[in-house]
CSV table of C-alpha atoms and ligand atoms in Angstrom, one decimal:
chain,number,residue,atom,x,y,z
A,178,UNK,CA,8.2,6.0,-17.1
A,179,UNK,CA,5.6,3.8,-18.8
A,180,UNK,CA,5.9,0.2,-17.6
A,181,UNK,CA,4.9,-2.1,-20.3
A,182,UNK,CA,6.3,-5.3,-18.8
A,183,UNK,CA,7.8,-6.3,-15.5
A,184,UNK,CA,8.7,-9.9,-14.7
A,185,UNK,CA,10.6,-11.8,-12.1
A,186,UNK,CA,13.8,-13.2,-13.5
A,187,UNK,CA,15.6,-15.1,-10.8
A,188,UNK,CA,16.9,-15.2,-7.2
A,189,UNK,CA,20.6,-15.5,-6.4
A,190,UNK,CA,22.9,-15.7,-3.4
A,191,UNK,CA,26.2,-15.8,-5.5
A,192,UNK,CA,27.5,-14.4,-8.8
A,193,UNK,CA,27.3,-17.7,-10.6
A,194,UNK,CA,23.5,-17.5,-10.1
A,195,UNK,CA,23.1,-13.9,-11.4
A,196,UNK,CA,21.3,-13.6,-14.8
A,197,UNK,CA,23.6,-12.5,-17.7
A,198,UNK,CA,24.3,-8.8,-17.8
A,199,UNK,CA,21.7,-7.2,-20.1
A,200,UNK,CA,21.5,-3.4,-19.8
A,201,UNK,CA,21.5,-1.2,-16.8
A,202,UNK,CA,20.5,-2.3,-13.3
A,203,UNK,CA,19.0,-0.3,-10.5
A,204,UNK,CA,19.4,-1.8,-7.1
A,205,UNK,CA,17.3,-1.2,-4.0
A,206,UNK,CA,19.0,-1.4,-0.6
A,207,UNK,CA,18.1,-0.8,3.0
A,208,UNK,CA,17.4,-2.2,6.4
A,209,UNK,CA,15.1,-5.2,6.8
A,210,UNK,CA,11.4,-4.3,6.7
A,211,UNK,CA,12.1,-0.7,5.7
A,212,UNK,CA,9.8,-1.0,2.7
A,213,UNK,CA,12.2,-1.9,-0.2
A,214,UNK,CA,9.9,-4.3,-1.9
A,215,UNK,CA,6.8,-2.1,-1.5
A,216,UNK,CA,8.7,0.9,-3.0
A,217,UNK,CA,9.6,-1.2,-6.0
A,218,UNK,CA,6.0,-2.3,-6.5
A,219,UNK,CA,4.9,1.3,-6.2
A,220,UNK,CA,7.4,2.4,-8.9
A,221,UNK,CA,6.2,-0.4,-11.2
A,222,UNK,CA,2.5,0.1,-10.4
A,223,UNK,CA,2.3,-3.5,-9.5
A,224,UNK,CA,0.5,-4.8,-6.5
A,225,UNK,CA,2.7,-7.8,-5.5
A,226,UNK,CA,5.3,-8.4,-8.2
A,227,UNK,CA,8.0,-8.0,-5.6
A,228,UNK,CA,7.0,-10.0,-2.5
A,229,UNK,CA,6.4,-7.9,0.5
A,230,UNK,CA,5.8,-9.0,4.1
A,231,UNK,CA,5.1,-7.6,7.5
A,232,UNK,CA,7.6,-10.1,8.8
A,233,UNK,CA,11.1,-8.5,8.7
A,234,UNK,CA,13.9,-10.3,7.0
A,235,UNK,CA,11.7,-11.8,4.3
A,236,UNK,CA,13.8,-11.1,1.3
A,237,UNK,CA,16.9,-13.2,1.9
A,238,UNK,CA,18.2,-13.5,-1.6
A,239,UNK,CA,19.1,-11.0,-4.4
A,240,UNK,CA,16.0,-10.9,-6.7
A,241,UNK,CA,16.3,-9.7,-10.3
A,242,UNK,CA,13.4,-8.3,-12.2
A,243,UNK,CA,13.3,-7.4,-15.9
A,244,UNK,CA,11.5,-4.2,-16.8
A,245,UNK,CA,10.3,-3.2,-20.3
A,246,UNK,CA,12.8,-5.8,-21.6
A,247,UNK,CA,15.4,-3.0,-21.3
A,248,UNK,CA,16.7,-2.7,-17.8
A,249,UNK,CA,16.5,-4.5,-14.4
A,250,UNK,CA,15.4,-3.8,-10.9
A,251,UNK,CA,17.4,-5.7,-8.2
A,252,UNK,CA,15.9,-6.2,-4.8
A,253,UNK,CA,18.7,-6.6,-2.3
A,254,UNK,CA,18.2,-8.5,1.0
A,255,UNK,CA,17.6,-6.2,4.0
A,256,UNK,CA,20.3,-6.0,6.6
A,257,UNK,CA,20.1,-5.6,10.4
A,258,UNK,CA,17.2,-7.6,11.5
A,259,UNK,CA,18.2,-9.3,14.8
A,260,UNK,CA,15.7,-12.2,14.6
A,261,UNK,CA,17.2,-13.6,11.4
A,262,UNK,CA,19.6,-16.4,12.3
A,263,UNK,CA,23.1,-15.1,12.8
A,264,UNK,CA,24.5,-17.3,10.0
A,265,UNK,CA,22.0,-15.7,7.5
A,266,UNK,CA,22.8,-12.2,8.8
A,267,UNK,CA,26.5,-12.8,8.3
A,268,UNK,CA,25.9,-13.7,4.7
A,269,UNK,CA,24.1,-10.5,3.9
A,270,UNK,CA,26.8,-7.9,4.0
A,271,UNK,CA,29.2,-9.9,1.8
A,272,UNK,CA,26.3,-10.9,-0.5
A,273,UNK,CA,25.4,-7.3,-1.1
A,274,UNK,CA,29.0,-6.2,-1.5
A,275,UNK,CA,29.7,-9.0,-3.9
A,276,UNK,CA,26.8,-8.0,-6.0
A,277,UNK,CA,27.7,-4.4,-6.1
A,278,UNK,CA,31.4,-5.1,-6.8
A,279,UNK,CA,30.9,-7.7,-9.6
A,280,UNK,CA,28.1,-5.7,-11.3
A,281,UNK,CA,29.8,-2.3,-11.1
A,282,UNK,CA,29.7,-0.6,-14.6
A,283,UNK,CA,33.5,-0.5,-14.8
A,284,UNK,CA,33.8,-4.1,-13.7
A,285,UNK,CA,31.2,-5.2,-16.3
A,286,UNK,CA,32.7,-3.2,-19.1
A,287,UNK,CA,36.1,-4.7,-18.4
A,288,UNK,CA,34.5,-7.9,-19.4
A,289,UNK,CA,33.2,-6.4,-22.6
A,290,UNK,CA,29.6,-6.4,-21.5
A,291,UNK,CA,27.1,-3.6,-21.7
A,292,UNK,CA,25.3,-2.7,-18.5
A,293,UNK,CA,25.8,-3.1,-14.8
A,294,UNK,CA,24.7,-1.1,-11.7
A,295,UNK,CA,23.6,2.3,-12.9
A,296,UNK,CA,22.6,3.4,-9.4
A,297,UNK,CA,21.5,2.3,-6.0
A,298,UNK,CA,18.4,3.6,-4.2
A,299,UNK,CA,19.2,3.6,-0.5
A,300,UNK,CA,16.0,3.4,1.4
A,301,UNK,CA,15.6,4.6,5.0
A,302,UNK,CA,12.6,4.7,7.3
A,303,UNK,CA,11.8,8.4,7.7
A,304,UNK,CA,11.1,7.7,11.4
A,305,UNK,CA,14.5,6.3,12.2
A,306,UNK,CA,17.9,8.0,12.5
A,307,UNK,CA,20.4,6.0,10.3
A,308,UNK,CA,22.8,3.8,12.1
A,309,UNK,CA,25.9,1.7,11.4
A,310,UNK,CA,24.3,-0.3,8.6
A,311,UNK,CA,23.4,2.8,6.6
A,312,UNK,CA,26.8,4.4,7.1
A,313,UNK,CA,28.6,1.2,6.0
A,314,UNK,CA,26.4,1.0,2.9
A,315,UNK,CA,26.9,4.7,1.9
A,316,UNK,CA,30.6,4.6,2.6
A,317,UNK,CA,30.9,1.5,0.5
A,318,UNK,CA,29.0,3.0,-2.4
A,319,UNK,CA,31.1,6.2,-2.3
A,320,UNK,CA,34.3,4.1,-2.2
A,321,UNK,CA,33.3,2.2,-5.4
A,322,UNK,CA,31.9,5.4,-7.0
A,323,UNK,CA,28.5,3.9,-7.5
A,324,UNK,CA,25.8,6.6,-7.8
A,325,UNK,CA,23.2,6.5,-5.1
A,326,UNK,CA,20.1,8.3,-4.0
A,327,UNK,CA,18.6,8.3,-0.5
A,328,UNK,CA,14.9,7.9,-0.1
A,329,UNK,CA,13.0,8.4,3.1
A,330,UNK,CA,10.0,6.1,3.0
A,331,UNK,CA,6.8,5.6,5.1
A,332,UNK,CA,6.3,9.3,4.9
A,333,UNK,CA,2.6,8.7,5.4
A,334,UNK,CA,3.4,7.7,9.0
A,335,UNK,CA,4.4,11.2,10.1
A,336,UNK,CA,2.6,14.5,10.2
A,337,UNK,CA,3.9,17.3,8.0
A,338,UNK,CA,5.7,19.2,10.7
A,339,UNK,CA,7.4,16.1,12.0
A,340,UNK,CA,8.5,15.1,8.5
A,341,UNK,CA,10.5,18.3,8.1
A,342,UNK,CA,12.2,17.8,11.4
A,343,UNK,CA,13.0,14.2,10.8
A,344,UNK,CA,14.4,14.9,7.4
A,345,UNK,CA,16.7,17.6,8.8
A,346,UNK,CA,17.9,15.2,11.6
A,347,UNK,CA,18.6,12.4,9.1
A,348,UNK,CA,20.4,14.8,6.8
A,349,UNK,CA,22.6,16.0,9.8
A,350,UNK,CA,23.5,12.4,10.6
A,351,UNK,CA,24.4,11.7,7.0
A,352,UNK,CA,26.1,15.1,6.5
A,353,UNK,CA,23.8,15.6,3.5
A,354,UNK,CA,21.7,18.4,2.2
A,355,UNK,CA,18.1,17.8,3.4
A,356,UNK,CA,16.7,18.8,0.0
A,357,UNK,CA,18.5,15.7,-1.6
A,358,UNK,CA,16.6,13.3,0.7
A,359,UNK,CA,13.4,12.3,-1.1
A,360,UNK,CA,10.2,11.7,0.9
A,361,UNK,CA,8.3,8.7,-0.3
A,362,UNK,CA,5.3,6.6,0.5
A,363,UNK,CA,4.2,3.3,-0.9
A,364,UNK,CA,0.7,4.0,0.6
A,365,UNK,CA,0.0,7.4,-1.0
A,366,UNK,CA,2.5,7.3,-3.9
A,367,UNK,CA,4.2,10.5,-2.7
A,368,UNK,CA,7.6,10.9,-4.3
A,369,UNK,CA,7.0,8.3,-7.0
A,370,UNK,CA,7.3,10.8,-9.9
A,371,UNK,CA,10.5,12.5,-8.5
A,372,UNK,CA,12.1,9.1,-7.9
A,373,UNK,CA,11.5,8.0,-11.5
A,374,UNK,CA,13.0,11.3,-12.7
A,375,UNK,CA,16.2,10.3,-10.8
A,376,UNK,CA,16.1,6.7,-12.1
A,377,UNK,CA,15.7,7.9,-15.7
A,378,UNK,CA,18.8,10.0,-15.5
A,379,UNK,CA,20.7,6.9,-14.4
A,380,UNK,CA,19.2,4.8,-17.2
B,515,GTP,P1,12.5,-7.2,3.8
B,515,GTP,O1,12.4,-7.8,2.5
B,515,GTP,O2,12.0,-8.1,4.9
B,515,GTP,O3,13.8,-6.7,4.1
B,515,GTP,O4,11.5,-6.0,3.9
B,515,GTP,P2,11.3,-4.8,2.8
B,515,GTP,O5,12.2,-3.7,3.1
B,515,GTP,O6,11.2,-5.3,1.4
B,515,GTP,O7,9.8,-4.3,3.3
B,515,GTP,P3,8.4,-4.5,2.7
B,515,GTP,O8,8.2,-3.8,1.4
B,515,GTP,O9,8.1,-6.0,2.6
B,515,GTP,O10,7.5,-3.8,3.7
B,515,GTP,C1,7.5,-4.1,5.1
B,515,GTP,C2,6.3,-3.6,5.8
B,515,GTP,O11,6.2,-2.2,5.8
B,515,GTP,C3,5.0,-4.1,5.2
B,515,GTP,O12,4.0,-4.4,6.2
B,515,GTP,C4,4.5,-3.0,4.3
B,515,GTP,O13,3.1,-3.0,4.1
B,515,GTP,C5,5.0,-1.8,5.1
B,515,GTP,N1,5.3,-0.6,4.3
B,515,GTP,C6,6.1,-0.5,3.3
B,515,GTP,N2,6.2,0.7,2.7
B,515,GTP,C7,5.3,1.5,3.4
B,515,GTP,C8,4.9,2.9,3.3
B,515,GTP,O14,5.3,3.7,2.5
B,515,GTP,N3,4.0,3.3,4.3
B,515,GTP,C9,3.4,2.4,5.2
B,515,GTP,N4,2.6,2.9,6.1
B,515,GTP,N5,3.8,1.1,5.3
B,515,GTP,C10,4.7,0.6,4.4
B,516,MG,MG1,11.7,-7.2,0.7
């Protein structure tokens, strides 16, 4: 995909603050500090359009970006970081669910609008076996029939042999076919082309 334009639209914590629906949206979800914002920047070939941070729990709002004036990228807040105040943590689950529910393609088309969530990229750290947060998110996406694709990021952190083993272990935990779990790295760009191929089928 050639990126001609990519601009920050707005931040929101509730539906009344979302931008008007205008074409398909691709959302990026995952645990705090997993590398969501970095992955988005890599896809867009932008250095710091989406703010990244070495401090976990940095993205605490839903951030909308307009790409090529045709579709949107949506950076969802990361879940599961213990140092974020409990009150903020409690808001995240409902905030993410509310976004996915109100922007579902079927919910949007009922309102006579064109667009909505075309797919969700679920981002995992390749070094970590998924836990409750990931299971909740994937169950939730399946329940609402929202297409999703699991990406294992920070692949540059492991050696080739370890990568294969970790991918198999994560696949087992998720009852998924290992071949469907895409290895990605924001540092080397590994997986960028394959991920775009998936996103293009959604768009
Ligand atoms: P929150 O918004 O806080 O939930 O974090 P996030 O998921 O958006 O993570 P972010 O992209 O801000 O990255 C967190 C840290 O991981 C930063 O220090 C990044 O430089 C680092 N990082 C992200 N992706 C990669 C990767 O593929 N490889 C390596 N080695 N580091 C990465
Ligand atoms: Mg972030």
